[in-house]
Coordinates of C-alpha atoms in Angstrom, one line a residue:
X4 CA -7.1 -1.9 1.2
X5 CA -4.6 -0.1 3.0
X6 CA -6.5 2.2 5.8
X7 CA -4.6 3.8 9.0
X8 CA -6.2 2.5 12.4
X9 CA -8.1 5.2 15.0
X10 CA -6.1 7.4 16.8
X11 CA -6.3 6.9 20.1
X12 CA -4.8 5.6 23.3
X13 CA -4.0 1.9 24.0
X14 CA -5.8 0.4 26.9
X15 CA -4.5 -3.2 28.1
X16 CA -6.4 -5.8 27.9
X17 CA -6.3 -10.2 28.7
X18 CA -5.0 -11.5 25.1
X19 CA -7.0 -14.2 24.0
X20 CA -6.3 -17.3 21.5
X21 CA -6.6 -16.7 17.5
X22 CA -7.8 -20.4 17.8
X23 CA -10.2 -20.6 20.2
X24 CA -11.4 -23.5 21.9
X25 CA -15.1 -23.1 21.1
X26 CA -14.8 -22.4 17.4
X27 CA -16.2 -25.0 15.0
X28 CA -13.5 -27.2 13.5
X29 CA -14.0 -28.5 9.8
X30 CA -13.0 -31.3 7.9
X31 CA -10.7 -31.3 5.1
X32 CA -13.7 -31.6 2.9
X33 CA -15.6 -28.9 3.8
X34 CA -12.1 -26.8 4.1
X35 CA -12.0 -27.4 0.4
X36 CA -16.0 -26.3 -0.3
X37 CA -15.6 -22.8 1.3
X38 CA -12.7 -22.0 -0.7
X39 CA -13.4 -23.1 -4.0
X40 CA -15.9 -21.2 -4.4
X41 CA -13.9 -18.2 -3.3
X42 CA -11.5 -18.0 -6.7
X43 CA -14.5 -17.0 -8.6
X44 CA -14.9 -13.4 -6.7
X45 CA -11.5 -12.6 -8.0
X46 CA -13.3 -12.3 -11.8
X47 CA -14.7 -9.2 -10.4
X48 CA -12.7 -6.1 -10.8
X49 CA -9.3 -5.6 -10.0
X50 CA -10.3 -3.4 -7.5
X51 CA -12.9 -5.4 -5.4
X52 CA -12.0 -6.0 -1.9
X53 CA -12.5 -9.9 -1.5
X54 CA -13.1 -9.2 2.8
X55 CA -16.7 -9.6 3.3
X56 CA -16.9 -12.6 1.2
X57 CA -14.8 -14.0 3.2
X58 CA -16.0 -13.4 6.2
X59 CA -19.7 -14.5 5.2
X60 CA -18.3 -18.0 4.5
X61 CA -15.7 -18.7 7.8
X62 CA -17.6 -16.1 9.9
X63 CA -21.5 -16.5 9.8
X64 CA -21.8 -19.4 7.6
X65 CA -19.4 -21.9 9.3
X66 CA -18.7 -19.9 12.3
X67 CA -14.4 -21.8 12.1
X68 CA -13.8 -18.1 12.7
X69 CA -14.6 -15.5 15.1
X70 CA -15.5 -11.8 14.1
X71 CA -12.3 -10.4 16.3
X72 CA -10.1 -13.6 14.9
X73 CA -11.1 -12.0 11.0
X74 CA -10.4 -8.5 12.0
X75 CA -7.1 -9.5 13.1
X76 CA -5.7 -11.5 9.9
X77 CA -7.6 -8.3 8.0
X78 CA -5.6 -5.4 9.8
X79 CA -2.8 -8.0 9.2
X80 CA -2.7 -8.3 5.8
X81 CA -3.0 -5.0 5.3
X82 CA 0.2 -3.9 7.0
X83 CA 2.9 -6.7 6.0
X84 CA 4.4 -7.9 2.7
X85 CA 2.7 -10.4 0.5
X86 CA -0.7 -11.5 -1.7
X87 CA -3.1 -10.0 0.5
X88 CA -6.2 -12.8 -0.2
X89 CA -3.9 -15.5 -0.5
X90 CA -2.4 -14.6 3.2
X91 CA -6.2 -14.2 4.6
X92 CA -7.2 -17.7 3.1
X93 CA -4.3 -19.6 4.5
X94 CA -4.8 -17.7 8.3
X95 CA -8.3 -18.7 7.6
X96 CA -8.0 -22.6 6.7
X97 CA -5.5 -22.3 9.3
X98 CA -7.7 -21.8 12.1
X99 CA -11.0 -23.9 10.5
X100 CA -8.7 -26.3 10.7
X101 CA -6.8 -25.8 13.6
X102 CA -3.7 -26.6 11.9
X103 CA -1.0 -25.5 9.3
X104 CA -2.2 -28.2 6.9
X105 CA -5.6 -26.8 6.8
X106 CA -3.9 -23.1 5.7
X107 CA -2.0 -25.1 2.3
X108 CA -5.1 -27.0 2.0
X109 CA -7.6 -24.0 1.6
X110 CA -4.9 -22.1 -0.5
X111 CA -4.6 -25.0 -3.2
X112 CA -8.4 -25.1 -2.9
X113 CA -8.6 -21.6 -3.8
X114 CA -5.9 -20.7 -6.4
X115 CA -5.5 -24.6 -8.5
X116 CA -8.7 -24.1 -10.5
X117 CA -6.6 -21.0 -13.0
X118 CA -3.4 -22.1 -12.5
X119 CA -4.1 -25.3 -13.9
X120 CA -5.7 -23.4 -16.9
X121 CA -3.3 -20.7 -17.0
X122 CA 0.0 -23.7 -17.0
X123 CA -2.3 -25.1 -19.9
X124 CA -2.6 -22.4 -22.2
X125 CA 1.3 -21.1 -21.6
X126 CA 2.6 -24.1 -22.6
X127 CA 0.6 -23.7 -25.3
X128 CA 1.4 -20.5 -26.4
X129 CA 5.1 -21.2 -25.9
X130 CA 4.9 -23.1 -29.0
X131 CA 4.6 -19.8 -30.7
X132 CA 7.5 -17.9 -30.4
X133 CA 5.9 -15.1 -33.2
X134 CA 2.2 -14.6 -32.2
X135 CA 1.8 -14.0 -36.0
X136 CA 2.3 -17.3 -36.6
X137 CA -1.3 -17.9 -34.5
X138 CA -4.2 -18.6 -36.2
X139 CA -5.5 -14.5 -37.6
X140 CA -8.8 -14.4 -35.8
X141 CA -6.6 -15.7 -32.2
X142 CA -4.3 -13.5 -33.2
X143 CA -6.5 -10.8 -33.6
X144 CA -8.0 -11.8 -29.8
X145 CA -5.0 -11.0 -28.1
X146 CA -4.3 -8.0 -29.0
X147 CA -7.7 -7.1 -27.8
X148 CA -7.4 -8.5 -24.7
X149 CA -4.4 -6.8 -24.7
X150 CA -5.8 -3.4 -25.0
X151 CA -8.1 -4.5 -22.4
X152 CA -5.4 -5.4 -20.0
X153 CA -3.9 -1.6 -20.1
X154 CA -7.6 -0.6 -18.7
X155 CA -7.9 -2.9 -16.0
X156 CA -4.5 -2.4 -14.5
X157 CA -5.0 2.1 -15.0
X158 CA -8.3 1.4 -12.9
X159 CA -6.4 -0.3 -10.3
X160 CA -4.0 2.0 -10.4
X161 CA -6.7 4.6 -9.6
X162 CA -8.2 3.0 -7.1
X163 CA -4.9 2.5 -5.4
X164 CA -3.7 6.1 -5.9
X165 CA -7.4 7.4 -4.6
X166 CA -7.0 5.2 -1.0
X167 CA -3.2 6.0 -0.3
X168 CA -2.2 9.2 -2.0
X169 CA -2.9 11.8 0.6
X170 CA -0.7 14.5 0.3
X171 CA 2.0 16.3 -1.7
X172 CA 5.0 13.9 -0.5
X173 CA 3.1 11.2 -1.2
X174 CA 3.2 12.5 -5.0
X175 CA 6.2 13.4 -5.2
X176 CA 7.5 10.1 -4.2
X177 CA 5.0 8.6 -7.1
X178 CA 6.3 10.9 -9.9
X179 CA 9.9 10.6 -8.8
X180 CA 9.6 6.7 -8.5
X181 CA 7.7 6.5 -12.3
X182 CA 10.9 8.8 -13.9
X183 CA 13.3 6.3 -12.0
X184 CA 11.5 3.1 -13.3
X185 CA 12.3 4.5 -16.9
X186 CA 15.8 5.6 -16.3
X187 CA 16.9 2.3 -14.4
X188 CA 14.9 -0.6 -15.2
X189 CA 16.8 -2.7 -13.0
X190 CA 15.1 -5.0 -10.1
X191 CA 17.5 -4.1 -7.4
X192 CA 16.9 -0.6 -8.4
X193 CA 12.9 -0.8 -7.9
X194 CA 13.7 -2.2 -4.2
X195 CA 16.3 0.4 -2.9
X196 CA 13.9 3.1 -4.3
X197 CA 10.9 1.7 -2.7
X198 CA 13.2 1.6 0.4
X199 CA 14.1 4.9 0.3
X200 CA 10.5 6.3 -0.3
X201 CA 9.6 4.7 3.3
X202 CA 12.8 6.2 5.2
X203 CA 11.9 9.5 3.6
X204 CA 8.2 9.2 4.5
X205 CA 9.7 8.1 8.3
X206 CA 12.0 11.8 8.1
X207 CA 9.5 13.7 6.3
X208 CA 6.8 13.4 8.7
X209 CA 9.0 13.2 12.1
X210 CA 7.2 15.1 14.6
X211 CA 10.5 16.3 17.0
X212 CA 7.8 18.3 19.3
X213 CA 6.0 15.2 20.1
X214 CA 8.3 12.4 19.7
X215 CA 7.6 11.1 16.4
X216 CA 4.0 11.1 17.1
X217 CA 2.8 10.2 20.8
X218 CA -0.3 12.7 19.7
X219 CA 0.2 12.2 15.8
X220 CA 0.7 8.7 15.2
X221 CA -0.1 6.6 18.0
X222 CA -2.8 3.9 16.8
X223 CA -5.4 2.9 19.0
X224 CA -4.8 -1.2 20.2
X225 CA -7.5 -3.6 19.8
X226 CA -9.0 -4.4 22.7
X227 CA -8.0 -8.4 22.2
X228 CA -4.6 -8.8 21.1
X229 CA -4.0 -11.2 18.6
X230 CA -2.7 -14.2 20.2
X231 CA -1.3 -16.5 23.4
X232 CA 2.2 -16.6 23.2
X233 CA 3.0 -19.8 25.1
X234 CA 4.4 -22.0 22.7
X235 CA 3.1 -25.0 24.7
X236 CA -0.3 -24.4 24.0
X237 CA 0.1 -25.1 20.4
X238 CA -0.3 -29.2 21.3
X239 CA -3.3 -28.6 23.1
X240 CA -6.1 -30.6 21.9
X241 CA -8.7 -28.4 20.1
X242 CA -6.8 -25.7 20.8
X243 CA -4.2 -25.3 17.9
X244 CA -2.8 -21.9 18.4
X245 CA -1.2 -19.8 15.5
X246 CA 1.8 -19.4 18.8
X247 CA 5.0 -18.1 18.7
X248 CA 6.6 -21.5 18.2
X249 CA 4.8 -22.2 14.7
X250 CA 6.0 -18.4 14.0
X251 CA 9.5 -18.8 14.6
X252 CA 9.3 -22.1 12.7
X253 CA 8.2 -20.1 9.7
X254 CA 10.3 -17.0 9.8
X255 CA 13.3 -19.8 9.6
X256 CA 12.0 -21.7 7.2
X257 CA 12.0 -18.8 4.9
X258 CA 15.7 -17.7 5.6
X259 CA 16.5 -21.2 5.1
X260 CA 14.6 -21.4 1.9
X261 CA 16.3 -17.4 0.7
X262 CA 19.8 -18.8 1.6
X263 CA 19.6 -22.2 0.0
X264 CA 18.2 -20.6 -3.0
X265 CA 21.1 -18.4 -2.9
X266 CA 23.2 -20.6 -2.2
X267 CA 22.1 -23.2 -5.4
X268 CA 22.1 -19.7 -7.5
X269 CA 25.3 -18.9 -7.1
X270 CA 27.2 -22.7 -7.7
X271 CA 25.1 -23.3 -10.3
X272 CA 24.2 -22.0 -13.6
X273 CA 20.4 -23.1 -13.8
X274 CA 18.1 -20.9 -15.7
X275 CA 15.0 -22.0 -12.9
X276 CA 17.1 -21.5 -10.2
X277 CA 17.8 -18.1 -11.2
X278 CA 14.3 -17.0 -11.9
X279 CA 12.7 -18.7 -8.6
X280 CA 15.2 -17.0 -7.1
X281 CA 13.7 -13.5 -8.5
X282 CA 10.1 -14.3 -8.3
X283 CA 10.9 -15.3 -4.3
X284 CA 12.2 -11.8 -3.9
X285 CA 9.2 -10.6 -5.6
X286 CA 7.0 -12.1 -3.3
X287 CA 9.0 -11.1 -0.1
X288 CA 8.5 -7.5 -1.4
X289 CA 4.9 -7.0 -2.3
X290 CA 4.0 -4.4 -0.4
X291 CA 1.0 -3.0 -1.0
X292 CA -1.1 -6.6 -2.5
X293 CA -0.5 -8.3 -5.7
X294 CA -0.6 -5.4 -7.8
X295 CA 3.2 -4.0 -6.3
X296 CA 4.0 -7.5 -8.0
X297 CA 3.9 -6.3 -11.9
X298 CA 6.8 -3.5 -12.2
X299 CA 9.1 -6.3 -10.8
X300 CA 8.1 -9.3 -13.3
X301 CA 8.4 -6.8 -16.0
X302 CA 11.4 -6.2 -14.5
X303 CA 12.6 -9.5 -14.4
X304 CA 11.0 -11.4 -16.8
X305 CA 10.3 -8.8 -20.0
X306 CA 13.7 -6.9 -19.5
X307 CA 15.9 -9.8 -19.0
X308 CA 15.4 -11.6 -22.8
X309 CA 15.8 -15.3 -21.5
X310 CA 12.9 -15.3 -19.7
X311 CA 9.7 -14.1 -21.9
X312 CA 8.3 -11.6 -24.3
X313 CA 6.8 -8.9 -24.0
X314 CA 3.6 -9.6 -25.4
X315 CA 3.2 -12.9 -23.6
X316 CA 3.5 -10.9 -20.3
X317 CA 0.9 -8.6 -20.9
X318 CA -1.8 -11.7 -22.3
X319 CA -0.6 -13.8 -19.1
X320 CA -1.8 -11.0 -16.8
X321 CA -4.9 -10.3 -19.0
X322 CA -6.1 -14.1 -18.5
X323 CA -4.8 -14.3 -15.0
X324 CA -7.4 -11.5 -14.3
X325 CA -9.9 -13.1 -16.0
X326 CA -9.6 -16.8 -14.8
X327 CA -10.6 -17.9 -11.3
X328 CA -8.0 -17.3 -8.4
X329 CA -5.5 -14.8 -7.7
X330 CA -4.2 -12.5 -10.0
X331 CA -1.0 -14.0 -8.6
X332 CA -1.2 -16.9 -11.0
X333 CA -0.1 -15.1 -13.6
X334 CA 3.4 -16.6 -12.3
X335 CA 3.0 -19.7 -13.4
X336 CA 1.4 -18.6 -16.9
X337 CA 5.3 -17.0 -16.9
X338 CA 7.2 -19.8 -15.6
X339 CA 5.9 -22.4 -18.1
X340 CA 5.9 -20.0 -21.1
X341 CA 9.7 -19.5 -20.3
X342 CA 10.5 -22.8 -19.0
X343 CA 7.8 -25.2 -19.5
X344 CA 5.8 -27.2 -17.4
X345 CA 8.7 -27.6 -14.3
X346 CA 9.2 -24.1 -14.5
X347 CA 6.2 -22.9 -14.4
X348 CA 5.3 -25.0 -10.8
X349 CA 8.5 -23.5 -9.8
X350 CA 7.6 -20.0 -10.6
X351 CA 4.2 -20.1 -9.0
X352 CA 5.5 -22.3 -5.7
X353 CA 8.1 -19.5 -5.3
X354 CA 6.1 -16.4 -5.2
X355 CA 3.7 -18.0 -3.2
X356 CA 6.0 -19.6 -0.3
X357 CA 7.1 -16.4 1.0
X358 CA 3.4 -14.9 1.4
X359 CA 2.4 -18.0 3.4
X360 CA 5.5 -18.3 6.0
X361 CA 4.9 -14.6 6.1
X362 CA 1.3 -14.7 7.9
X363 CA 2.0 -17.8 10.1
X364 CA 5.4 -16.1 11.0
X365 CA 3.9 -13.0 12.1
X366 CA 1.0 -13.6 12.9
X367 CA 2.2 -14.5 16.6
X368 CA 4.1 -10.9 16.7
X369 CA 1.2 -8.4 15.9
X370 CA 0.3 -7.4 19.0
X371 CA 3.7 -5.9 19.0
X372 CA 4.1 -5.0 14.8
X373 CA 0.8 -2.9 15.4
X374 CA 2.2 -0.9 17.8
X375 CA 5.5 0.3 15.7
X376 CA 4.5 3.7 14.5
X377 CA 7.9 3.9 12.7
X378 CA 6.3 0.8 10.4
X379 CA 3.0 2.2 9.5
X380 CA 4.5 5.4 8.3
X381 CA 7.1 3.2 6.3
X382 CA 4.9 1.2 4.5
X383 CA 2.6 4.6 3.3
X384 CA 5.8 5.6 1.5
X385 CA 6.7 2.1 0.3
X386 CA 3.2 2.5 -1.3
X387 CA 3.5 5.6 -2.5
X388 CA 6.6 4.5 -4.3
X389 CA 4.9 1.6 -5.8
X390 CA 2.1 3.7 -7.4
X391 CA 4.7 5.3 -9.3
X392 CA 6.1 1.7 -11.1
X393 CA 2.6 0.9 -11.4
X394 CA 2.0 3.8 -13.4
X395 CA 5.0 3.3 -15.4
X396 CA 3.8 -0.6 -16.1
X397 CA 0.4 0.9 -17.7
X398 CA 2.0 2.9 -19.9
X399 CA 4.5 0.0 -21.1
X400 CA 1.4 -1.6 -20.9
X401 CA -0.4 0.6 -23.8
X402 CA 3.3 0.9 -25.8
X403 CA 3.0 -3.1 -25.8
X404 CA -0.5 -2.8 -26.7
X405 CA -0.4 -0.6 -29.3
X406 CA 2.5 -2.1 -31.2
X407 CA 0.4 -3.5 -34.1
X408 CA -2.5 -0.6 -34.4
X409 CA -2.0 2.8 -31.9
X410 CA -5.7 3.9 -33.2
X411 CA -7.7 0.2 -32.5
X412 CA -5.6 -0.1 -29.2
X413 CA -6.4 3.1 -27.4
X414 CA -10.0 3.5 -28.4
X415 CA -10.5 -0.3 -26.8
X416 CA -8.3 0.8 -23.7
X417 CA -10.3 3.4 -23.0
X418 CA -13.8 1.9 -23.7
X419 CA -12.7 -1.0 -21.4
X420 CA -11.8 1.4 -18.6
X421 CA -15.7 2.9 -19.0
X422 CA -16.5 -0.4 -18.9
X423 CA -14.9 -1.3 -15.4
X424 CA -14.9 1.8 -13.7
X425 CA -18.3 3.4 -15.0
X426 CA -20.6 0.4 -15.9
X427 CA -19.1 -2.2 -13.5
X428 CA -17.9 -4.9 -16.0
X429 CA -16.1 -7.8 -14.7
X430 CA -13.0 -8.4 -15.8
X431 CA -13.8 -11.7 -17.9
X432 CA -16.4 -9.5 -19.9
X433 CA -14.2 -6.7 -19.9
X434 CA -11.6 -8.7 -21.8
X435 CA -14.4 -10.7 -24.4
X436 CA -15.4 -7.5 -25.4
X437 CA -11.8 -5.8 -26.1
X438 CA -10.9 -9.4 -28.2
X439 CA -14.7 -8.8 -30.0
X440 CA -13.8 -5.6 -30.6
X441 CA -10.5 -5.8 -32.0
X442 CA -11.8 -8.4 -34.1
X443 CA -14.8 -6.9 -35.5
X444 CA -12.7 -3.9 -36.3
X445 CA -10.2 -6.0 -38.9
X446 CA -13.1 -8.0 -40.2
X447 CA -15.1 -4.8 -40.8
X448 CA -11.9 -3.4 -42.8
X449 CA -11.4 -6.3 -44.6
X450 CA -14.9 -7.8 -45.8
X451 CA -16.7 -4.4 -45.9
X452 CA -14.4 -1.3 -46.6
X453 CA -12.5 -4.3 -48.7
X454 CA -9.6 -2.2 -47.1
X455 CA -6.1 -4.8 -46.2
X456 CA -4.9 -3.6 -43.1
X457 CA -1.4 -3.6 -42.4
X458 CA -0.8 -5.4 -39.2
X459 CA 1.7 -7.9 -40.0

């Protein structure tokens, strides 16, 4: 999802509202009817972009959004921090609705259906400590979907590392980021390094001659800038505007929120504080979608042993990519595994909030974000960077997944991955099959070859 912008040269041009008077407001109701049905594209592939679905619905069906408005929250979400569909649905309820309200609204709409099932079945499987202890054939299951799991995350990883890998520094920022991951598997670590990969891309790529790229790197403006800036206009009837003064609002909000939580961290010793704390970081740093987001939960969930296990971590993504919504749900599969029920809400509110007072905070400033060359070439090695802990989660991934039976795992890995990237599987058939599979390999060993496997 991440695509550089035309060359060219910027020609000025009367901004215009992203709320426009004209545009068709809805009601609350029919807010929540376009966006339901929008969690269940997310069971395609991992790699599936989710745009033109959502632009048939708020774009030609409704018309509560204009064609230009949509390109602008697209070319948006593809250059700043956060979960890149759940950013485009809140900008998008946002302006059906012509209010903030209407952005939470088509958000819950969109991502409650899984995270209700996912809080469900972690609280659930937190009852069981030892997956041995799980009924054999359930037991069985998971470490098929499992094995599964390592395939869909490697074709992601592909897909990721075809659109933004584009030359040699770009790999060598991967491969050195992947050896670092295994060396220091700390959190703060992941962040400085994903720092320094931008800076270096910003050095690397300096063109002195021409002025850090007045002919190289200057992006061609849109012809309608994203917004009005008058803060007055915001209480203008039928005319909500996304406008600098809702923008500010948000980027304060989510200092206040980073400093309070801070704050609470430090006086007190609470294990939910501590890990809202991380998982609010998280979300302030995914760069590059949702997928940026699994090297730090390993990081901070799997690596630090009061949080979770392992093998829960890797099952919680697996049904997160199979259940409606986005794959960022799998936070409060986390949360309530490690914490319960409390937790869990905590977990998921908290690496949410900072993608949602992300887009309404800048939303009002990309006119002028679009323009900074310096950020573009920032964020390719950010990206790069990432691709390298991604790489290093599949393969703790397949260590995880292989723990019980290296043979069964791999062959189901890598018949999953022809299933997703060759035959176009969806991920909820993708994973059925790897559970089948593993299954029908132990009851073929035990009731056939009358063979007693050794997985226990």
């Amino acid at each position: 999802m991440i695509e550089m912008q035309t060359l060219g040269v910027r020609n000025a041009q009367p901004k215009f509202s992203l709320l426009i008077d004209d545009s068709q407001t809805l009601t609350y109701f029919e807010l929540l009817k376009c966006a339901a049905p929008l969690a269940l594209i997310d069971v395609n592939t991992l790699s599936t972009s989710h745009y033109q679905q959502f632009k048939n619905v708020f774009v030609t069906q409704t018309k509560a959004v204009s064609e230009p408005q949509f390109e602008e929250i697209a070319s948006l979400v593809d250059f700043i921090p956060g979960a890149t569909t759940s950013q485009i649905i809140v900008a998008l309820g946002t302006i059906s609705k012509k209010n903030a309200l209407g952005g939470i609204v088509a958000l819950m709409a969109y991502t409650m259906p899984g995270a209700i099932i996912l809080i469900i079945l972690g609280y659930f499987y937190s009852k069981y400590p030892d997956p041995r202890d799980l009924n054999i054939l359930v037991f069985l299951a998971i470490q098929g979907i499992k094995s599964s799991t390592v395939a869909l995350i490697l074709q992601l990883l592909i897909s990721m590392a075809t659109k933004s890998i584009n030359n040699k520094m770009h790999i060598m920022l991967s491969v050195l980021s992947a050896a670092l991951f295994v060396a220091y598997q700390q959190p703060y670590v992941l962040i400085l390094t994903m720092m320094m990969g931008g800076i270096i891309t910003i050095m690397v790529e300096y063109d002195a001659e021409n002025t850090i790229g007045r002919r190289t790197f200057v992006k061609e403006q849109s012809a309608t800038p994203a917004i009005v800036n008058d803060p007055k206009l915001i209480n203008k009837k039928n005319s909500h505007k996304i406008s600098q003064l809702l923008g500010n609002k948000s980027l304060h909000l989510y200092s206040l929120i980073l400093l309070l939580l801070l704050y609470l961290n430090s006086k007190y010793q609470s294990l939910i504080l501590d890990i809202s704390l991380s998982f609010y970081n998280i979300g302030t740093f995914m760069i590059g979608g949702t997928p940026i987001t699994l090297p730090f939960m390993y990081a901070e969930t799997v690596l630090n042993p009061l949080y979770i296990n392992a093998d829960a971590f890797w099952l919680g993504f697996g049904l997160a990519a199979a259940l409606p919504g986005p794959y960022l749900n799998f936070a409060i599969f986390l949360g309530t595994h490690s914490m319960g029920i409390y937790g869990g809400i905590c977990c998921w509110v908290a690496i949410f909030l900072p993608s949602i007072l992300q887009i309404w905070g800048l939303l009002p400033h990309w006119s002028n974000l679009r323009k900074n060359v310096y950020l573009s070439k920032f964020k390719e090695g950010v990206i790069s960077v990432a691709i390298g802990f991604l790489a290093t989660a599949v393969y703790y991934g397949w260590v995880e997944a292989c723990k019980y039976d290296l043979s069964t795992a791999t062959v189901i890995s890598f018949l999953s991955l022809v299933y997703v990237s060759l035959l176009n599987f969806n991920s909820p058939a993708v994973l059925t099959l790897g559970a089948a599979l593993f299954i029908i390999r132990y009851l073929a060993l035990w009731y056939y070859r009358e063979l007693d496997p050794v997985i226990f």
